Amino acid sequence: MNNSLLLPLILLPLFGALLPPLFHRFGRTASAWAAAVVVAAALLLLLSLLSPVFGGQTLLYHADWLPAYGLNLSLRLDGLSMLFALLILGIGLLVILYARYYLSERDPMGRFYGFLLLFMAAMLGVVLSENLLLMLVFWEMTSLSSFLLIGYWKYRADARQGARLALTITGAGGLSLLAGILLLGQISGSYELSVVLDSADIIQAHPLYPVTLVLILLGAFTKSAQFPFHFWLPHAMAAPTPVSAYLHSATMVKAGVFLLARLFPALAGTELWFYLVASTGMITLLLGAYHALFKHDLKGLLAYSTISHLGLITLLFGLGTPLGAVAGVFHIINHAIFKASLFMAAGIIDHESGTRDMHKLNGLWRYMPHTATLAMVAAASMAGVPLFNGFLSKEMFFAETLHQGWLGDWSWLLPLGATLAGVFAVAYSIRFIHDVFFNGEPIDLPRTPHEPPRYMKVPVEILVALCLLVGVVPAWTVAPLLATAASSTIGGELPRYSLAIWHGINTPLLMSLIAMLGGALMYALRHHLFALHARCFRPFDAKQVFERLLYKLILLARGLTEVLENGSLQRYLGLLIGSVVLVTGVALWDTPLSGPVPSAEVDAVTLVGALALAASALTTTIWHRHRLVALIQLSVVGLVVSVAFVRFAAPDLALTQLSVEMVTIILLMLVLYFLPQHTPAESSSLRKGRDLLLAGGAGASVALLAWGVLTRPYQTIGDYFMQQSLPGGGGHNVVNVILVDFRGFDTLGEVTVLGIAAIGILMLLRGLRLKMPAADGEGRPWASDRYPMILAVISRPLLPLALVVAIYLMLRGHNMPGGGFIAGLVTAIALILQYVASGIAWTRARMNINYIKLTATGVLLSTLTGLGSWLFGYPFLTSGFGHFHLPLVGEFELATAMLFDLGVYLAVIGSTLLVLANLGTLTLINREMAEEN
Amino acid sequence: MLSLAIEAAFAMMSLALLFNLWRVVRGPDLPDRILALDTMYINTIALIVLYGVHEQSGFYFEAALLIAVMGFVGTVAVVKYLLRGDIVE
């Protein structure tokens, strides 16, 4: 059942979209060829599948994607998809040829073809999807890629606005379609079309059927520009004409009617369907036809005519009868052919004369007779003149409006509306031809018009030939395709219909006659009608309304953002902390505070420590505006916390805390120099009260929570690590084994981030000029002795001692408290002490290390150690270890984790010094500058 | 006998820490506070060593060692700041 040729049909244009931009460097033609070859290949692939599909088979392809959610990569090629795929690829190929001559030298052609192929892939995805969710993915892709195509001339405001409008409308419709399809899938139990199409009874009897139907129809109507969502389509005219030709004929708007046709067996045939779809179609048909007549823009006329014809197709599907569906499918084919050629002809006229304004365009017959002939044939088809393809489907349409059973006594409304629309269609078709090609002389055209390049006309010629062939000998040309497509649309036996041109004298023919004559008459009276139209209708620009609404929405969003996110950190923190206190408070209100675990005995020393901790935390807060004093209070906090770690048997944490504490103090000292010594008072006492309340609440909550957790028995993952540390990681020090082995990947990431942050700080400091204070906070001048001798003399011997300590901590880290991180900090602090005591120049003269390289070496070493385990077939960062024996030293253990830890050690030294030493150098540079001046 | 001495030493060290804390809080001047902090470092070292003796374990001595090194550097940094403002020059 799996036909593997279906997937490449979509993948070819999808990945082929990369080719035209790549080939662009070889010239515009190369780029066009690249696009054409891709599409031609896909078309050939499709044609190879023609015979089984015409034989009535439905080709399927299935691959699981997210089967648990019903989303599968399943594709389907039946008659209807075949018809659409043929249109998409066939007309797409012609558009590629046409665009090669339409786009100017300045337009980036590679990008155009890239977007076009992307759009084509999306459209193919829509029509070939068997899975409805998959179809929705492609559906959204068409909205996005058409946005890119419509906004292709991105320097033009109207193109950008038109693209935005189209995206908003079709995107909103897509959202509604998503909801509809989810409902549909829930009702029928599957998202696969084969199942959905067979569940018409279940779906239509389901209480959610009306909701589902409305949601899905919203998606279809927005896409195919049905009233009242039709207004985006005329503004999509801002796209280059090849895009318009493509969007209006074979794609985009046709996706909407495709959806109607695709889901026809599942959804159609109910009263609700008839009233919703048929009436929308009828209104759109009349509205579009009416407006088309009064457009002075050539493309505008065609755009409204597209809206009108899509209304016609929608109306046909809305009738809910099999014959209506057949006529709808037939008109999809015919409309695609003549509308593509008309747009291309309009593009040629625009291209060669420089305007699309029908006030100026007159009498072009003399300048471009060949193009004029082609346009006339296509326009005749649009008007529904006999012997052209449009006539056949229009006759079927007229006939179908006579045979519906829903309206009862009001049944005459449909044929009347249809005939009226026919009258308008004939009138605007005549106008398209007569106004442009005859009707006197051209009026100050920007350019003297002439025939376009030879190959620009080829696509139009092909399409016009098709108009004639289908119109004259339908049975030999379009009949098999129509039969296959229509039967797979209906999902059952085809009703009897005849494609003959002459059915004898009957009501539809009469309606056609009325349309012809009425249209001609209407055109003759057009000047009066134009005047009447101008008096009755004030020009209404949907785009302006949309832009205004959008602007208001932006203002609203901004206002909302302002309220929620006004840039005040205090407010964010206040809200955050306040809600944390509130939520935990409410949630845990009824929970008893203490658990069964008895509290340990409190000894006097611990109590003193706790007292010191609380007191210094409090004084830090109280004196936070005297920065140096606050810093000293904070140091007491750090010290007590370190001792607390010792007291509660966490020596590794104590060592780390102490080292980090010191580095932080040095860092703050370095920065504080450039900052004011006192923070100005900013908070009112009311604010202070609020903050006190918040902080007190948060502190109390955390304290109570900690109490609650600690008095309850709980299981931790600690036991596992305790047991596994020696057998799994070869070390007695669990903390270190976790850092370098069990969670080595975390550590590697952290060290990398540390290095990146250090380099980031370095970059921020580069070129920074700061004002250096001449006196301290109290106004006393600085001491003149830069490097006090006692300090220098004591500091120097400290370096080797500290290095010994560091190496000791480093080496034993795997088994006893210590490790690369702590050792790195100790080394860095000992080194920075030399900078402090003896100065930058002195230190640099003796130790010229590039700290960036040192950091990089450390990170690299750790990474390579991790990669090393791959050599032995183990996962990244697996640690190896063994016990060795050396004379004198005795038994000892080596682990690759030590190498990893060495990398950490180097990276920590590098990044710490990178920050501290460079902050120090900042004053040096500023001082040198000051002395130079 | 030893345990009694340790208890007494704990009590004295704690008292010393409290006095230090009083100085850190009261000041009145920055040098007073810095001296008090430095003394706190030293008293903490003593406390940790005492704790090691009490627990009969050398496990905590590295922390004491590190405080000795770090406390010195911290004090030097703050003092240099008082003198020159610019500690690395």
Tab-separated table of N, CA, C and O in Angstrom, chain A residues 694-764:
chain	number	residue	atom	x	y	z
A	694	LEU	N	7.287	42.426	52.609
A	694	LEU	CA	7.548	41.395	51.599
A	694	LEU	C	8.724	40.532	52.013
A	694	LEU	O	8.651	39.298	52.000
A	695	ALA	N	9.823	41.225	52.383
A	695	ALA	CA	11.038	40.483	52.715
A	695	ALA	C	10.794	39.626	53.956
A	695	ALA	O	11.193	38.448	53.991
A	696	GLY	N	10.126	40.204	54.937
A	696	GLY	CA	9.837	39.441	56.147
A	696	GLY	C	8.974	38.237	55.828
A	696	GLY	O	9.236	37.123	56.307
A	697	GLY	N	7.976	38.458	54.989
A	697	GLY	CA	7.088	37.352	54.621
A	697	GLY	C	7.848	36.251	53.918
A	697	GLY	O	7.694	35.061	54.247
A	698	ALA	N	8.702	36.657	52.955
A	698	ALA	CA	9.447	35.652	52.208
A	698	ALA	C	10.394	34.907	53.133
A	698	ALA	O	10.486	33.669	53.088
A	699	GLY	N	11.094	35.647	53.985
A	699	GLY	CA	12.033	35.010	54.901
A	699	GLY	C	11.323	34.049	55.828
A	699	GLY	O	11.769	32.895	56.013
A	700	ALA	N	10.202	34.493	56.380
A	700	ALA	CA	9.454	33.624	57.293
A	700	ALA	C	8.978	32.379	56.565
A	700	ALA	O	9.059	31.257	57.094
A	701	SER	N	8.491	32.553	55.321
A	701	SER	CA	8.016	31.383	54.564
A	701	SER	C	9.123	30.376	54.386
A	701	SER	O	8.930	29.179	54.612
A	702	VAL	N	10.294	30.868	53.943
A	702	VAL	CA	11.397	29.943	53.678
A	702	VAL	C	11.821	29.265	54.972
A	702	VAL	O	12.062	28.045	55.004
A	703	ALA	N	11.869	30.046	56.053
A	703	ALA	CA	12.272	29.456	57.330
A	703	ALA	C	11.296	28.364	57.747
A	703	ALA	O	11.702	27.254	58.132
A	704	LEU	N	10.018	28.665	57.627
A	704	LEU	CA	9.011	27.670	58.017
A	704	LEU	C	9.079	26.440	57.124
A	704	LEU	O	8.976	25.301	57.600
A	705	LEU	N	9.276	26.697	55.831
A	705	LEU	CA	9.376	25.564	54.899
A	705	LEU	C	10.563	24.697	55.252
A	705	LEU	O	10.464	23.469	55.296
A	706	ALA	N	11.701	25.343	55.507
A	706	ALA	CA	12.908	24.588	55.859
A	706	ALA	C	12.653	23.777	57.131
A	706	ALA	O	13.010	22.595	57.205
A	707	TRP	N	12.033	24.421	58.060
A	707	TRP	CA	11.695	23.714	59.314
A	707	TRP	C	10.809	22.504	59.023
A	707	TRP	O	11.055	21.396	59.483
A	708	GLY	N	9.794	22.754	58.199
A	708	GLY	CA	8.850	21.689	57.869
A	708	GLY	C	9.535	20.527	57.177
A	708	GLY	O	9.278	19.359	57.475
A	709	VAL	N	10.439	20.825	56.249
A	709	VAL	CA	11.112	19.764	55.497
A	709	VAL	C	12.083	19.017	56.405
A	709	VAL	O	12.133	17.788	56.407
A	710	LEU	N	12.827	19.776	57.211
A	710	LEU	CA	13.875	19.137	58.013
A	710	LEU	C	13.312	18.273	59.138
A	710	LEU	O	13.987	17.372	59.607
A	711	THR	N	12.088	18.584	59.549
A	711	THR	CA	11.530	17.767	60.631
A	711	THR	C	10.762	16.569	60.099
A	711	THR	O	10.133	15.847	60.859
A	712	ARG	N	10.812	16.395	58.789
A	712	ARG	CA	10.135	15.228	58.216
A	712	ARG	C	11.163	14.251	57.678
A	712	ARG	O	12.204	14.663	57.162
A	713	PRO	N	10.878	12.952	57.816
A	713	PRO	CA	11.812	11.995	57.226
A	713	PRO	C	11.698	12.056	55.708
A	713	PRO	O	10.606	12.184	55.159
A	714	TYR	N	12.795	12.031	55.037
A	714	TYR	CA	12.738	12.054	53.571
A	714	TYR	C	13.902	11.268	53.002
A	714	TYR	O	14.922	11.083	53.644
A	715	GLN	N	13.690	10.822	51.821
A	715	GLN	CA	14.727	10.053	51.125
A	715	GLN	C	15.420	10.962	50.141
A	715	GLN	O	14.776	11.729	49.438
A	716	THR	N	16.720	10.907	50.089
A	716	THR	CA	17.429	11.720	49.112
A	716	THR	C	18.127	10.799	48.130
A	716	THR	O	18.241	9.595	48.353
A	717	ILE	N	18.613	11.424	47.038
A	717	ILE	CA	19.384	10.617	46.091
A	717	ILE	C	20.823	10.505	46.585
A	717	ILE	O	21.646	9.867	45.960
A	718	GLY	N	21.114	11.176	47.714
A	718	GLY	CA	22.466	11.161	48.263
A	718	GLY	C	22.984	9.758	48.525
A	718	GLY	O	24.141	9.449	48.231
A	719	ASP	N	22.104	8.893	49.034
A	719	ASP	CA	22.538	7.534	49.379
A	719	ASP	C	23.133	6.810	48.175
A	719	ASP	O	24.137	6.128	48.278
A	720	TYR	N	22.473	7.010	47.031
A	720	TYR	CA	22.951	6.337	45.822
A	720	TYR	C	24.384	6.766	45.519
A	720	TYR	O	25.259	5.945	45.263
A	721	PHE	N	24.606	8.091	45.574
A	721	PHE	CA	25.943	8.593	45.257
A	721	PHE	C	26.960	8.116	46.289
A	721	PHE	O	28.087	7.790	45.956
A	722	MET	N	26.531	8.071	47.547
A	722	MET	CA	27.421	7.596	48.597
A	722	MET	C	27.901	6.182	48.289
A	722	MET	O	29.082	5.865	48.409
A	723	GLN	N	26.964	5.349	47.845
A	723	GLN	CA	27.324	3.955	47.598
A	723	GLN	C	28.155	3.814	46.332
A	723	GLN	O	29.052	2.989	46.248
A	724	GLN	N	27.830	4.620	45.324
A	724	GLN	CA	28.449	4.433	44.018
A	724	GLN	C	29.778	5.163	43.865
A	724	GLN	O	30.508	4.911	42.926
A	725	SER	N	30.057	6.080	44.790
A	725	SER	CA	31.225	6.941	44.615
A	725	SER	C	32.503	6.132	44.399
A	725	SER	O	33.231	6.354	43.438
A	726	LEU	N	32.772	5.186	45.276
A	726	LEU	CA	34.028	4.439	45.158
A	726	LEU	C	33.997	3.421	44.018
A	726	LEU	O	34.870	3.462	43.145
A	727	PRO	N	32.984	2.544	43.963
A	727	PRO	CA	32.995	1.571	42.859
A	727	PRO	C	32.795	2.228	41.491
A	727	PRO	O	33.392	1.796	40.506
A	728	GLY	N	31.984	3.278	41.403
A	728	GLY	CA	31.654	3.850	40.103
A	728	GLY	C	32.636	4.914	39.665
A	728	GLY	O	32.936	5.050	38.483
A	729	GLY	N	33.142	5.705	40.606
A	729	GLY	CA	33.977	6.827	40.215
A	729	GLY	C	35.383	6.742	40.750
A	729	GLY	O	36.234	7.564	40.407
A	730	GLY	N	35.661	5.764	41.595
A	730	GLY	CA	37.018	5.566	42.074
A	730	GLY	C	37.498	6.618	43.040
A	730	GLY	O	38.687	6.868	43.146
A	731	GLY	N	36.578	7.294	43.751
A	731	GLY	CA	37.021	8.306	44.706
A	731	GLY	C	36.219	8.205	45.986
A	731	GLY	O	35.073	7.779	45.992
A	732	HIS	N	36.875	8.611	47.085
A	732	HIS	CA	36.173	8.574	48.367
A	732	HIS	C	35.359	9.836	48.591
A	732	HIS	O	34.410	9.839	49.361
A	733	ASN	N	35.782	10.945	47.970
A	733	ASN	CA	35.088	12.214	48.179
A	733	ASN	C	33.882	12.300	47.251
A	733	ASN	O	33.999	12.565	46.057
A	734	VAL	N	32.734	12.078	47.824
A	734	VAL	CA	31.526	11.976	47.005
A	734	VAL	C	31.266	13.275	46.243
A	734	VAL	O	30.923	13.256	45.061
A	735	VAL	N	31.475	14.403	46.943
A	735	VAL	CA	31.205	15.691	46.294
A	735	VAL	C	32.049	15.838	45.033
A	735	VAL	O	31.545	16.182	43.960
A	736	ASN	N	33.326	15.517	45.165
A	736	ASN	CA	34.206	15.674	44.017
A	736	ASN	C	33.877	14.674	42.920
A	736	ASN	O	33.887	15.003	41.734
A	737	VAL	N	33.553	13.448	43.311
A	737	VAL	CA	33.222	12.443	42.295
A	737	VAL	C	31.961	12.855	41.528
A	737	VAL	O	31.874	12.701	40.313
A	738	ILE	N	31.016	13.447	42.263
A	738	ILE	CA	29.809	13.938	41.572
A	738	ILE	C	30.199	15.024	40.569
A	738	ILE	O	29.776	15.009	39.416
A	739	LEU	N	31.073	15.922	41.011
A	739	LEU	CA	31.431	17.067	40.158
A	739	LEU	C	32.175	16.645	38.906
A	739	LEU	O	31.912	17.162	37.821
A	740	VAL	N	33.136	15.737	39.066
A	740	VAL	CA	33.992	15.445	37.914
A	740	VAL	C	33.567	14.189	37.175
A	740	VAL	O	34.059	13.926	36.090
A	741	ASP	N	32.671	13.391	37.761
A	741	ASP	CA	32.345	12.127	37.118
A	741	ASP	C	30.842	11.990	36.873
A	741	ASP	O	30.380	12.133	35.740
A	742	PHE	N	30.080	11.806	37.940
A	742	PHE	CA	28.639	11.580	37.756
A	742	PHE	C	27.977	12.736	37.034
A	742	PHE	O	27.152	12.536	36.143
A	743	ARG	N	28.350	13.939	37.460
A	743	ARG	CA	27.751	15.116	36.824
A	743	ARG	C	28.805	15.913	36.065
A	743	ARG	O	28.757	17.132	36.000
A	744	GLY	N	29.765	15.183	35.496
A	744	GLY	CA	30.877	15.843	34.805
A	744	GLY	C	30.405	16.750	33.690
A	744	GLY	O	30.980	17.813	33.444
A	745	PHE	N	29.321	16.350	33.049
A	745	PHE	CA	28.831	17.145	31.921
A	745	PHE	C	28.373	18.515	32.400
A	745	PHE	O	28.633	19.529	31.753
A	746	ASP	N	27.701	18.541	33.563
A	746	ASP	CA	27.287	19.817	34.163
A	746	ASP	C	28.500	20.701	34.414
A	746	ASP	O	28.512	21.885	34.085
A	747	THR	N	29.513	20.079	35.037
A	747	THR	CA	30.701	20.849	35.386
A	747	THR	C	31.353	21.418	34.132
A	747	THR	O	31.759	22.589	34.108
A	748	LEU	N	31.434	20.588	33.105
A	748	LEU	CA	32.029	21.063	31.854
A	748	LEU	C	31.262	22.270	31.340
A	748	LEU	O	31.850	23.276	30.942
A	749	GLY	N	29.938	22.165	31.361
A	749	GLY	CA	29.122	23.294	30.912
A	749	GLY	C	29.366	24.523	31.756
A	749	GLY	O	29.536	25.625	31.245
A	750	GLU	N	29.453	24.331	33.087
A	750	GLU	CA	29.642	25.478	33.969
A	750	GLU	C	30.985	26.148	33.735
A	750	GLU	O	31.086	27.384	33.693
A	751	VAL	N	32.019	25.326	33.577
A	751	VAL	CA	33.342	25.893	33.354
A	751	VAL	C	33.359	26.667	32.037
A	751	VAL	O	33.943	27.750	31.941
A	752	THR	N	32.676	26.115	31.017
A	752	THR	CA	32.616	26.807	29.737
A	752	THR	C	31.914	28.147	29.888
A	752	THR	O	32.381	29.173	29.379
A	753	VAL	N	30.811	28.133	30.621
A	753	VAL	CA	30.076	29.378	30.831
A	753	VAL	C	30.940	30.388	31.580
A	753	VAL	O	30.969	31.573	31.243
A	754	LEU	N	31.672	29.891	32.567
A	754	LEU	CA	32.568	30.768	33.327
A	754	LEU	C	33.559	31.451	32.379
A	754	LEU	O	33.770	32.672	32.441
A	755	GLY	N	34.155	30.642	31.501
A	755	GLY	CA	35.114	31.200	30.543
A	755	GLY	C	34.460	32.219	29.630
A	755	GLY	O	35.007	33.305	29.404
A	756	ILE	N	33.284	31.896	29.133
A	756	ILE	CA	32.591	32.810	28.225
A	756	ILE	C	32.264	34.116	28.947
A	756	ILE	O	32.463	35.215	28.412
A	757	ALA	N	31.791	33.979	30.210
A	757	ALA	CA	31.445	35.186	30.967
A	757	ALA	C	32.678	36.057	31.161
A	757	ALA	O	32.620	37.289	31.016
A	758	ALA	N	33.823	35.407	31.481
A	758	ALA	CA	35.043	36.179	31.705
A	758	ALA	C	35.434	36.930	30.444
A	758	ALA	O	35.782	38.122	30.486
A	759	ILE	N	35.354	36.251	29.299
A	759	ILE	CA	35.723	36.905	28.039
A	759	ILE	C	34.727	38.012	27.721
A	759	ILE	O	35.089	39.085	27.225
A	760	GLY	N	33.459	37.768	28.067
A	760	GLY	CA	32.447	38.806	27.876
A	760	GLY	C	32.758	40.045	28.684
A	760	GLY	O	32.686	41.178	28.178
A	761	ILE	N	33.153	39.849	29.947
A	761	ILE	CA	33.509	40.995	30.791
A	761	ILE	C	34.700	41.736	30.193
A	761	ILE	O	34.727	42.972	30.124
A	762	LEU	N	35.664	40.966	29.721
A	762	LEU	CA	36.849	41.576	29.100
A	762	LEU	C	36.439	42.480	27.946
A	762	LEU	O	36.924	43.608	27.808
A	763	MET	N	35.515	41.981	27.123
A	763	MET	CA	35.080	42.774	25.965
A	763	MET	C	34.346	44.035	26.418
A	763	MET	O	34.487	45.098	25.827
A	764	LEU	N	33.557	43.906	27.496
A	764	LEU	CA	32.821	45.069	27.988
A	764	LEU	C	33.786	46.122	28.535
A	764	LEU	O	33.538	47.328	28.430
